[in-house]
Short mmCIF file of C-alpha atoms in Angstrom, two decimals:
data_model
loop_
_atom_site.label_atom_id
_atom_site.label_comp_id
_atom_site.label_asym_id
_atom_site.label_seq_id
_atom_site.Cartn_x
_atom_site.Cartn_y
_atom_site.Cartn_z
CA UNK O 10 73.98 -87.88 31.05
CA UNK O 11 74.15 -84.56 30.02
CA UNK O 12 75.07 -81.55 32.40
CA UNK O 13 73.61 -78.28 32.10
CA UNK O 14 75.46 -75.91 33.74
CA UNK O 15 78.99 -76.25 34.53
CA UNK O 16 79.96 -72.96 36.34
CA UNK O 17 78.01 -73.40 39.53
CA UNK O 18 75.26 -70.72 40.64
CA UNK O 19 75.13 -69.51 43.86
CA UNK O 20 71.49 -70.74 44.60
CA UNK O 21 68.86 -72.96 43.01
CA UNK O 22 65.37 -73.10 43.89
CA UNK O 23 63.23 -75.56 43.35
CA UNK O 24 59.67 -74.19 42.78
CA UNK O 25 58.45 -71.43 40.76
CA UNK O 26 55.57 -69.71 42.62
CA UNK O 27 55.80 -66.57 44.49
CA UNK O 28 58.11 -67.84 47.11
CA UNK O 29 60.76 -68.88 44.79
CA UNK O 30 60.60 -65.89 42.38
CA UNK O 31 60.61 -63.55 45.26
CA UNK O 32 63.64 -65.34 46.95
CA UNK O 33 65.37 -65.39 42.79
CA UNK O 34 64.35 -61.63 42.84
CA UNK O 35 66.33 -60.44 46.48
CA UNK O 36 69.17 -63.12 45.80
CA UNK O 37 70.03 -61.68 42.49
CA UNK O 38 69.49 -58.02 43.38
CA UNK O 39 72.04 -59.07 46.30
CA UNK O 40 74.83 -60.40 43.39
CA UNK O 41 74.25 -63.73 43.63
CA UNK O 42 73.73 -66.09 40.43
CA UNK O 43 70.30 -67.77 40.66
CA UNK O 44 68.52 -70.64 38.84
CA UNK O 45 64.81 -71.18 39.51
CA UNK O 46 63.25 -74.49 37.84
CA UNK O 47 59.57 -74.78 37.99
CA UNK O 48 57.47 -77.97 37.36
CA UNK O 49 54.76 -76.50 34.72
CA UNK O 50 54.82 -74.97 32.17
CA UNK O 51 54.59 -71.09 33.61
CA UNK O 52 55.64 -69.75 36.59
CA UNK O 53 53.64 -67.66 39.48
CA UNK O 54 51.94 -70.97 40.96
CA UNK O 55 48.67 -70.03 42.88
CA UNK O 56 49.00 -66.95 41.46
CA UNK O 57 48.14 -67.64 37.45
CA UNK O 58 45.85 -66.22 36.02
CA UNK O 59 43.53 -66.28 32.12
CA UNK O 60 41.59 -63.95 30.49
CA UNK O 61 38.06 -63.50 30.84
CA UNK O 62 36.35 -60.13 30.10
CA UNK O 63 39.06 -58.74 28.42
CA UNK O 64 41.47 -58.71 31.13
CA UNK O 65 43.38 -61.18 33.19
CA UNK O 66 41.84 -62.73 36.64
CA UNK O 67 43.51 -65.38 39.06
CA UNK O 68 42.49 -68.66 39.15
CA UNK O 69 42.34 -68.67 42.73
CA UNK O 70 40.23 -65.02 44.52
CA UNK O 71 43.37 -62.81 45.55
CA UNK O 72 43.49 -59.98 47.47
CA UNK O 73 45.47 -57.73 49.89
CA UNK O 74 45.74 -56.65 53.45
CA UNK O 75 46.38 -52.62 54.40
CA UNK O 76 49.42 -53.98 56.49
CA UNK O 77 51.10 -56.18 54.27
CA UNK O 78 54.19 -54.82 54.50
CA UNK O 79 56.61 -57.45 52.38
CA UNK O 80 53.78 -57.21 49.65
CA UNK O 81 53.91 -53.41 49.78
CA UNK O 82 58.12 -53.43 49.29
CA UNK O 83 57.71 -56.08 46.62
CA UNK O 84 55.60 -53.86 44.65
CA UNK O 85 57.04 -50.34 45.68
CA UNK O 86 60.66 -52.24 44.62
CA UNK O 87 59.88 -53.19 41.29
CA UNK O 88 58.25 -49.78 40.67
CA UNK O 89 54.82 -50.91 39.92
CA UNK O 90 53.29 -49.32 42.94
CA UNK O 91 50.88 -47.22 41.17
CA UNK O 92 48.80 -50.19 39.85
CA UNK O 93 48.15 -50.75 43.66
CA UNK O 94 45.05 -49.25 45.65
CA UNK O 95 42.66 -50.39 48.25
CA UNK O 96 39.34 -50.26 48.45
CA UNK O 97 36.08 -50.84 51.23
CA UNK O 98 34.78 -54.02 51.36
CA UNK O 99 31.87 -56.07 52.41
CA UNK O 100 31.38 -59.15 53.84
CA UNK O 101 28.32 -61.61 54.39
CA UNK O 102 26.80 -64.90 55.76
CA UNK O 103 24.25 -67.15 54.52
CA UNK O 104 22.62 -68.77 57.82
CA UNK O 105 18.83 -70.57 58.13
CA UNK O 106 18.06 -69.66 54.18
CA UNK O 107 18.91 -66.29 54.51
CA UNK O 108 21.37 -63.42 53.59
CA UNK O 109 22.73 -61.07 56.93
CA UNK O 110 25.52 -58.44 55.96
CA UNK O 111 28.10 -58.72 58.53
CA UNK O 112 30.53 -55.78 58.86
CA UNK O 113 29.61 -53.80 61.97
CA UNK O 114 28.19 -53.90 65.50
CA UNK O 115 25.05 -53.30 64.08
CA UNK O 116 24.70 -55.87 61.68
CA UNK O 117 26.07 -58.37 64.66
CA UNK O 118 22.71 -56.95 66.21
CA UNK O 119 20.71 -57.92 63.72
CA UNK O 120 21.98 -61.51 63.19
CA UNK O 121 19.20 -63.78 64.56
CA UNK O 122 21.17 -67.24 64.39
CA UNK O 123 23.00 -65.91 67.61
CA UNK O 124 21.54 -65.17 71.31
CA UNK O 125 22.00 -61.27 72.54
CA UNK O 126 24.70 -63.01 74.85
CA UNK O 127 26.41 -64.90 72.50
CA UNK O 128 26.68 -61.58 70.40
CA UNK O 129 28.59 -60.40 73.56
CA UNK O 130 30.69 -63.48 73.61
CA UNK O 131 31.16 -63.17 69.98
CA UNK O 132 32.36 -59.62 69.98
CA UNK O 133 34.55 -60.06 73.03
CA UNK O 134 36.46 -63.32 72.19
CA UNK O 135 36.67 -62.01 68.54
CA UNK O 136 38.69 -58.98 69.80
CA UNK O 137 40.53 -61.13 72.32
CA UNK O 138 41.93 -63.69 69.55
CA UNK O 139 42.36 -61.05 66.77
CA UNK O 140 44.59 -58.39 69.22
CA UNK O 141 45.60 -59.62 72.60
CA UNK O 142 45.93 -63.58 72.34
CA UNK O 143 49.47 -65.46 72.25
CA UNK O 144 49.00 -68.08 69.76
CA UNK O 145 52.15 -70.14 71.29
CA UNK O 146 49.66 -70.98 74.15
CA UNK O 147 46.72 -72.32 72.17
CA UNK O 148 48.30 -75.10 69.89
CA UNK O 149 46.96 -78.04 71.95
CA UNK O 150 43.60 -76.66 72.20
CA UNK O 151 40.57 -77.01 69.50
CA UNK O 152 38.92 -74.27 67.42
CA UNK O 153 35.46 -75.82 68.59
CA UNK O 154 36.62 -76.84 72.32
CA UNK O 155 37.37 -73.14 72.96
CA UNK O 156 34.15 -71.47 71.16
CA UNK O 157 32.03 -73.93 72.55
CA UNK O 158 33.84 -72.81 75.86
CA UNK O 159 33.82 -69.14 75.52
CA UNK O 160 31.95 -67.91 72.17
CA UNK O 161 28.39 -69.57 73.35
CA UNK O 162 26.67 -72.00 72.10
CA UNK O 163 24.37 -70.28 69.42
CA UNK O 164 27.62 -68.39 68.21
CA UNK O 165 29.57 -72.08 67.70
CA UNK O 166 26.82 -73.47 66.14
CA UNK O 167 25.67 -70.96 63.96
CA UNK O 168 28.76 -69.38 62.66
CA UNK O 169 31.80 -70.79 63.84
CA UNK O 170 31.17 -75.40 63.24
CA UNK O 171 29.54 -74.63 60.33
CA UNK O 172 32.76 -72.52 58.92
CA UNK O 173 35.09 -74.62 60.11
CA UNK O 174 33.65 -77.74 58.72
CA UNK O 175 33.03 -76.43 55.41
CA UNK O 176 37.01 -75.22 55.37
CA UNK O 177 38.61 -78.17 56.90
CA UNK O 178 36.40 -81.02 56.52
CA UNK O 179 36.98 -83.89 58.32
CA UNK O 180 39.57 -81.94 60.11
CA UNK O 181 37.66 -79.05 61.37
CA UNK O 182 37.56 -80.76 65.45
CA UNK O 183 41.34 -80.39 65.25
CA UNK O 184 42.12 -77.15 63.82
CA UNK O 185 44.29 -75.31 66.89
CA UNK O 186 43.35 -72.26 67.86
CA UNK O 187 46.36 -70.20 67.28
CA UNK O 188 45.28 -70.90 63.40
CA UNK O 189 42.36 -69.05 64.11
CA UNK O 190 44.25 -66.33 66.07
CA UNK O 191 46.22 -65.65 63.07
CA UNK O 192 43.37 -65.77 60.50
CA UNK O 193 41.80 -62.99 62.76
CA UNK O 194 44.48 -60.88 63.47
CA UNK O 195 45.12 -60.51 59.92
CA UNK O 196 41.14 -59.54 58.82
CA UNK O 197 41.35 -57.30 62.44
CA UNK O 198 44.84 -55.33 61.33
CA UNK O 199 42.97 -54.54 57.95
CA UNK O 200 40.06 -52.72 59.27
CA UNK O 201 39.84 -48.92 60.50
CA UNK O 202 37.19 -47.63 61.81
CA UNK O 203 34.67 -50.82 61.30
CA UNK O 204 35.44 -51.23 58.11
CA UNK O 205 37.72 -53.68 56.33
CA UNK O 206 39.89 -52.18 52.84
CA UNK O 207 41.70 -54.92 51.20
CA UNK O 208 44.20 -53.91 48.04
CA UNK O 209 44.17 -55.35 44.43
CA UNK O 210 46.79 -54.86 41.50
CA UNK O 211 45.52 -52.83 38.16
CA UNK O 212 45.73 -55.67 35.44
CA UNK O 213 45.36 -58.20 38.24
CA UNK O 214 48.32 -60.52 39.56
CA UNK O 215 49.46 -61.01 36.06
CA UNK O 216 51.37 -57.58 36.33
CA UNK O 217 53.07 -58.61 39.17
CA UNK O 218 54.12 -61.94 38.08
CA UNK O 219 55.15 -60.11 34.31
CA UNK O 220 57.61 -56.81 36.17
CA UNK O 221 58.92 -59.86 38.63
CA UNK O 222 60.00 -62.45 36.19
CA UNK O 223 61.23 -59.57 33.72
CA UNK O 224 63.35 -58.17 36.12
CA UNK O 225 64.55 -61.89 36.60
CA UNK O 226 65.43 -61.72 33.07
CA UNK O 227 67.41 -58.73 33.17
CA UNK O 228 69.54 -59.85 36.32
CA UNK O 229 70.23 -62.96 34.45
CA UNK O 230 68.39 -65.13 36.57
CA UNK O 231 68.28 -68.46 34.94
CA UNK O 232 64.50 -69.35 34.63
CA UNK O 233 63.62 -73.00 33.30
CA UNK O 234 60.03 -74.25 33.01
CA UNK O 235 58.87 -77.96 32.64
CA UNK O 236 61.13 -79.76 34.78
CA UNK O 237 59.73 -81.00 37.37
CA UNK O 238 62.63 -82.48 39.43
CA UNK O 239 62.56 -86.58 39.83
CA UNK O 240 65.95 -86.73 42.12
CA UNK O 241 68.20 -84.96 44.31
CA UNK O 242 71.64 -86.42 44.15
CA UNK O 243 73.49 -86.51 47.84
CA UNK O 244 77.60 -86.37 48.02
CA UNK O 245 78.00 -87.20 51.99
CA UNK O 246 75.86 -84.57 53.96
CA UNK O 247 75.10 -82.55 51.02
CA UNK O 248 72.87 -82.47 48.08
CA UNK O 249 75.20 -82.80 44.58
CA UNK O 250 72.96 -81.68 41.96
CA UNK O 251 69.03 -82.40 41.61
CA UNK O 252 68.11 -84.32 38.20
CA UNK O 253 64.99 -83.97 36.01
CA UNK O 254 65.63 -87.29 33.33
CA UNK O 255 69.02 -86.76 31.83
CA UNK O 256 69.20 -82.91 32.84
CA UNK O 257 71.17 -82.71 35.73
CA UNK O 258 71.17 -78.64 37.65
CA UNK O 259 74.26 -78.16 40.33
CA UNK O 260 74.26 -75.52 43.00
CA UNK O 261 76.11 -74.27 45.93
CA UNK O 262 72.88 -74.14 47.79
CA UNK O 263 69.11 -75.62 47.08
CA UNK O 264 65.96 -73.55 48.45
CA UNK O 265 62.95 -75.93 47.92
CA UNK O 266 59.68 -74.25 47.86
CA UNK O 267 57.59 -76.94 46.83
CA UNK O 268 55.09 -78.96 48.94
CA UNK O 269 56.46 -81.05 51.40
CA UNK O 270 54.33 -84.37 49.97
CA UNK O 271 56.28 -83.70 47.07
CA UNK O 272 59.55 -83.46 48.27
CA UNK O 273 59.47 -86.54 50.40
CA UNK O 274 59.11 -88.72 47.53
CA UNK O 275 62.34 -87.38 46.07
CA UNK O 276 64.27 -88.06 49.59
CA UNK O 277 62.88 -91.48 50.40
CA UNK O 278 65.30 -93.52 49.29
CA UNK O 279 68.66 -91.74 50.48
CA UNK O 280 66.88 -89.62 53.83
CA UNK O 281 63.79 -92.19 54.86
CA UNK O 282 63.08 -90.41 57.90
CA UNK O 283 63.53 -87.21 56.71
CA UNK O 284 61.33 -88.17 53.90
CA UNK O 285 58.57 -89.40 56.47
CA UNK O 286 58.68 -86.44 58.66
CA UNK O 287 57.38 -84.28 55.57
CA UNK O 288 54.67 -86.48 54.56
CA UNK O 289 53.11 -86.09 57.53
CA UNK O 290 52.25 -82.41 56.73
CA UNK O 291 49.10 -82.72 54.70
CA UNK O 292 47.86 -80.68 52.14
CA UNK O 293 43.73 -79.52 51.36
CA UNK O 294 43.12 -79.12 47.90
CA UNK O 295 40.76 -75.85 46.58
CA UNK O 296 38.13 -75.59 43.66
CA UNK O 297 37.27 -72.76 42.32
CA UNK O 298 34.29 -72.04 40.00
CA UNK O 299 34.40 -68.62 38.08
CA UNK O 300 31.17 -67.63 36.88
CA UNK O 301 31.29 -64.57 34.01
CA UNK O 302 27.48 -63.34 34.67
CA UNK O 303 25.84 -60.74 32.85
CA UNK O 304 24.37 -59.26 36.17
CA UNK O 305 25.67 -59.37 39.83
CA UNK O 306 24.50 -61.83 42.35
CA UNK O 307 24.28 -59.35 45.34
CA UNK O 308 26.17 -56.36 46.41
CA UNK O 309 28.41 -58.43 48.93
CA UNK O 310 31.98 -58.95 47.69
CA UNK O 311 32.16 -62.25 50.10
CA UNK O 312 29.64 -64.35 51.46
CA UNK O 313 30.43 -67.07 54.16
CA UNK O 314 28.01 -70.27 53.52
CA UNK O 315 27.46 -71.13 56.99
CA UNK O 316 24.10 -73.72 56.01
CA UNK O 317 25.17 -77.57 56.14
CA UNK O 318 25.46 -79.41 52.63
CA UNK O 319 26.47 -76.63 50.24
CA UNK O 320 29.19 -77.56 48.07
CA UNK O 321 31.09 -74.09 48.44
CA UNK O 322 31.76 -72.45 51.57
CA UNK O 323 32.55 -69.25 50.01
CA UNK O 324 30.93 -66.65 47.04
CA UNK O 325 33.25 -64.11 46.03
CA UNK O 326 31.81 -61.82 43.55
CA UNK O 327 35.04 -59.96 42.48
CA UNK O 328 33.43 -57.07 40.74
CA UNK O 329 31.69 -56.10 43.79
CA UNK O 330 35.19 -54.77 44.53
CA UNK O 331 37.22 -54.11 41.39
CA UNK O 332 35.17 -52.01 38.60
CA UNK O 333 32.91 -54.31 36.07
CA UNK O 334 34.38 -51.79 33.39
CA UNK O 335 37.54 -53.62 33.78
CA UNK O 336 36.29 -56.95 32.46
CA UNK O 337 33.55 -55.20 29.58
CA UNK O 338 30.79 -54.71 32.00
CA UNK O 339 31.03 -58.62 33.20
CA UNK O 340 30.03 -59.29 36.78
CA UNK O 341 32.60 -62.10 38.07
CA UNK O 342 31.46 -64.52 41.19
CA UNK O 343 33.88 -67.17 42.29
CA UNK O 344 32.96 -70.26 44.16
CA UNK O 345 34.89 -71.83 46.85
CA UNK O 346 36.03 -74.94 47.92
CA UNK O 347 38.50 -76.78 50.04
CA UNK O 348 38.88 -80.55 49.97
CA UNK O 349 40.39 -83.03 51.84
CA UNK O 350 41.67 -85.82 49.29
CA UNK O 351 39.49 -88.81 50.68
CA UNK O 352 36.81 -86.38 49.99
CA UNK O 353 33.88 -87.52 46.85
CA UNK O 354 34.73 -83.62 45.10
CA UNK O 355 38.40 -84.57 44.78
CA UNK O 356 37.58 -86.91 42.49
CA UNK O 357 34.78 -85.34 40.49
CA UNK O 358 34.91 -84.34 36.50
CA UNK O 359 34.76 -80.39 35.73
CA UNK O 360 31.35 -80.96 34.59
CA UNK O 361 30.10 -82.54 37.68
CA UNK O 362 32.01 -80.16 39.69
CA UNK O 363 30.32 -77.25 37.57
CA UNK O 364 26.02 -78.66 38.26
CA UNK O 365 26.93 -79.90 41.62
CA UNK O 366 27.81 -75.83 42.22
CA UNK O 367 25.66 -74.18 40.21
CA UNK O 368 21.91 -75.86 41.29
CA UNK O 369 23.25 -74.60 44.97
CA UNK O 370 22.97 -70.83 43.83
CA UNK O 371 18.89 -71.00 43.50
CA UNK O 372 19.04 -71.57 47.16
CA UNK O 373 20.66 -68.64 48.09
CA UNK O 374 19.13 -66.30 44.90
CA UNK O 375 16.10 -67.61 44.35
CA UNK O 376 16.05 -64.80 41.04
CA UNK O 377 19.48 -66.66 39.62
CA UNK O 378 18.71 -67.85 36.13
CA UNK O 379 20.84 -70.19 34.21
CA UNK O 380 20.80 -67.84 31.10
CA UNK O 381 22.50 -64.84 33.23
CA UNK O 382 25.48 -67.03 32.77
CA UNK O 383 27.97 -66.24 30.13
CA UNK O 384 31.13 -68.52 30.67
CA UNK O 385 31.96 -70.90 33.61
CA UNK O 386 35.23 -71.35 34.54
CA UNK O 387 36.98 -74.43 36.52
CA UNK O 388 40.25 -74.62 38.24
CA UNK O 389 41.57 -77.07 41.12
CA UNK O 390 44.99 -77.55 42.58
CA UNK O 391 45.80 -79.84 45.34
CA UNK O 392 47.92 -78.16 47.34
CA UNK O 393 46.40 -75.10 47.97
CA UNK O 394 46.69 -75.01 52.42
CA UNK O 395 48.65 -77.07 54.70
CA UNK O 396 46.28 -79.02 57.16
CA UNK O 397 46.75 -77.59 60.62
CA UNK O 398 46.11 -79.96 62.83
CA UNK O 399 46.73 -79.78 67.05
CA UNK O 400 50.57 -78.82 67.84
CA UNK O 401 51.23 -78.23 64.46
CA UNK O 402 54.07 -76.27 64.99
CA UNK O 403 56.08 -79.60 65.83
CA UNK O 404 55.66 -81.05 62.14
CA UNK O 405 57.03 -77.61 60.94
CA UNK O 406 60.52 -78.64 59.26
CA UNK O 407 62.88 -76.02 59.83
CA UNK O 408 63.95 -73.96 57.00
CA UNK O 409 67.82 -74.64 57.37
CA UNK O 410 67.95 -78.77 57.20
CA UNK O 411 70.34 -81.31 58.89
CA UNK O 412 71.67 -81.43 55.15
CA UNK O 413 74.16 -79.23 54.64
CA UNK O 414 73.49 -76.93 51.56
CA UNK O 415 69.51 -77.81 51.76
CA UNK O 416 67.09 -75.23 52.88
CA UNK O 417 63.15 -75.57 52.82
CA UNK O 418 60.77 -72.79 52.82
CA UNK O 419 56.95 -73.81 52.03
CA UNK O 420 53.17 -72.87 52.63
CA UNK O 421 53.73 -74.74 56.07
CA UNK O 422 55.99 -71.78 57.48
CA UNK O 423 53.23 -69.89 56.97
CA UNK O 424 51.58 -71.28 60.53
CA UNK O 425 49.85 -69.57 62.32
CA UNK O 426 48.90 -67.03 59.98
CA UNK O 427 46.67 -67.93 56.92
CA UNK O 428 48.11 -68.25 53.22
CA UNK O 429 49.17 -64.72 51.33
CA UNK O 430 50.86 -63.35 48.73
CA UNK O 431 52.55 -61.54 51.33
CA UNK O 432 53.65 -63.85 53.42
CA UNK O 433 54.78 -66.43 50.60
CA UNK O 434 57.03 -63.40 50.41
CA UNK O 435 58.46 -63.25 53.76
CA UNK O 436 59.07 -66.90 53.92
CA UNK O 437 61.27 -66.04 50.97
CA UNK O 438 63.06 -63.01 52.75
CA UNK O 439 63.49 -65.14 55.91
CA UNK O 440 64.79 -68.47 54.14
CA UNK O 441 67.29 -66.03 52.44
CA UNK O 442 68.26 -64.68 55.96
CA UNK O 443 69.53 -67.74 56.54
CA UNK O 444 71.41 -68.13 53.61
CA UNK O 445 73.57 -65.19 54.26
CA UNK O 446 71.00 -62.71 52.09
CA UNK O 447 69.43 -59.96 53.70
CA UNK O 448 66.95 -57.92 51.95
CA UNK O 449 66.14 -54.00 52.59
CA UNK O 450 63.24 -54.68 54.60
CA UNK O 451 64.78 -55.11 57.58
CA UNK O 452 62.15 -54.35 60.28
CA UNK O 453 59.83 -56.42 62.63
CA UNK O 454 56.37 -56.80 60.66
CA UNK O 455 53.09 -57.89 61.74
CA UNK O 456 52.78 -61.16 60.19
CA UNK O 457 52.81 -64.20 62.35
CA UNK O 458 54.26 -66.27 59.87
CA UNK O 459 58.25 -67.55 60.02
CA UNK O 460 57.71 -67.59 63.19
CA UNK O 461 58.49 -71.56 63.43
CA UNK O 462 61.54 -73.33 61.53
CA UNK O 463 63.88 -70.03 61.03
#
């Protein structure tokens, strides 16, 4: 078999998304030597993006929080901080056939679905889980227990069951509610005055992914692409080398950042139980549909589909917040979807995916015509959350393993905050912690992720 590096690097990483080209990025500016191999062929995982418009977009709808602070010393390190800015928002929900803005007291007013109580309840246990509540103490408790409880009925079944199913699926009675405590403290922390401002790059992702992986370059970070790893080698209570056919990568340390269901099928045979204890993490898959339009949908940037049997549970039109100008005068809508994998969409063609979405719109703008439609785009990954399920926090493997040179650091450390670009980062700058590497953002931040398995 042949070897491909003799003189050993200080780390490999396994996974080449944001996580593991952040934690290449912080290593390397730190001295150490660095390989990252990635699975596909490109690097930035959820973060990719294609052209449409005449510019590059994500596959996946990305944006930014005001108080993302690991995203904000990412960008501010690698000197690209002028391509970032933040902008107002707006935010909507389909309920009973019909369109409600929802962004201020007012509009909470106005929003039939729920009782003049309930809108109490609403407000008050809103604020309550997005700035006072200690998620530690609501693991073993239910989304739906505790708004049936406390939100009203009219809220829970007009807003908050109808969410939650179309998110988590089959899942949605178990989803604890320190998830939800984290998904609202980060939308709370990101509004001022009523209204929410979330950030976006200049050029999209794709800039940030381009300045990262040539500054990689230039510290002599050793980047390989299409080898996705089959084996991890063990010599007593440490990992040897990992293997991809006859190409065989040797480390002093391993940082995996790849899905848990995918690492357990490289440890089953030599660490059975350690192998189990990751599979039991599971994983919801996303859809997105990118429509290029000719004309906007609505003046909303994100609509929440809270009406039973519609196949999305999210529109994002993306140039109702970055300029149209920027993709030739193109409007840009995504449609959203997350699957559970015993779910019919998982295993629908791009075409079926593509009418099954589309013939939804007319119900929500009656004035959508087919011929407004200049490209549709499809994309699907299935890993793109972690399902949270009650006391998830026990399934979280911790970052440092019982194997000595083996460290993990996934989209399940991200519990109990929701998925980010920004704190994919600070799993990387707290796996690195433990590996002796300490990057120059030092200070507490507001994310609740890392907070289980480091």
């Amino acid at each position: 078999m042949k070897q491909v590096k003799e003189d050993l690097p200080d780390l490999v990483i396994i996974g080449g998304g944001i996580t593991g080209l952040s934690a290449a990025y912080i290593a390397a500016k730190k001295g150490q030597k660095v390989t990252v191999i990635e699975a596909t062929s490109s690097f930035g995982g959820l973060l990719s993006t294609f052209q449409i418009g005449g510019n590059r977009l994500e596959h996946y709808y990305h944006h930014f929080f005001t108080h993302d602070e690991e995203l904000n010393w990412l960008i501010k390190d690698l000197g690209i901080q002028d391509k970032l800015f933040y902008k107002k928002t707006t935010m909507g929900v389909f309920k009973n056939g019909k369109i409600y803005n929802f962004n201020s007291l007012f509009d909470l007013l106005q929003f039939k679905p729920i009782h003049f109580i309930d809108k109490i309840k609403f407000g008050l246990t809103s604020l309550y889980l997005g700035k006072i509540a200690d998620w530690k103490k609501y693991e073993h408790i239910s989304c739906m227990a505790w708004f049936e409880k406390w939100a009203g009925s009219s809220t829970t079944s007009s807003l908050w069951a109808p969410l939650l199913a179309i998110k988590f699926g089959p899942f949605a009675s178990k989803v604890p509610l320190s998830w939800m405590i984290g998904r609202l403290r980060q939308r709370m922390n990101s509004r001022k005055n009523g209204d929410e401002r979330l950030g976006y790059l200049d050029g999209s992702l794709q800039v940030l992914l381009d300045t990262l992986l040539e500054k990689l370059k230039e510290m002599n970070v050793e980047l390989v692409k299409e080898s996705p790893i089959d084996k991890i080698n063990f010599d007593s209570n440490a990992i040897n080398s990992v293997m991809k056919g006859d190409r065989i990568y040797r480390g002093k340390n391993y940082l995996f950042t790849i899905p848990g269901t995918i690492l357990s099928k490289m440890l089953v045979n030599e660490q059975p139980e350690f192998a189990k204890s990751l599979s039991e993490i599971k994983y919801f898959g996303a859809i997105c549909v990118i429509l290029e339009l000719n004309k906007p949908l609505s003046t909303i940037y994100w609509l929440n589909i809270a009406d039973a049997d519609f196949p999305f549970g999210g529109i994002i039109e993306h140039t109702n917040f970055i300029d149209k100008e920027k993709y030739n005068g193109s409007h840009i809508a995504y449609l959203s979807r997350y699957f559970a994998m015993d779910e019919k969409i998982a295993t629908l063609s791009e075409e079926e995916v593509k009418e099954l979405m589309i013939q939804q719109l007319y119900k929500i703008y009656p004035d959508f015509e087919s011929s407004c439609l200049k490209n549709v785009f499809i994309f699907r990954t299935n890993t793109a959350a972690t399902v949270c399920d009650l006391n998830f926090s026990q399934k979280v493997p911790q970052c440092q393993t019982k194997i000595d040179n083996m460290f993990i650091a996934n989209m399940s450390h991200v519990y109990p905050d929701e998925r980010s670009t920004n704190n994919s980062i600070k799993i990387a700058m707290e796996a690195l912690k433990l590996l002796g590497v300490d990057s120059d953002l030092a200070k507490q931040t507001n994310s609740l992720s890392c907070k289980i398995g480091f």
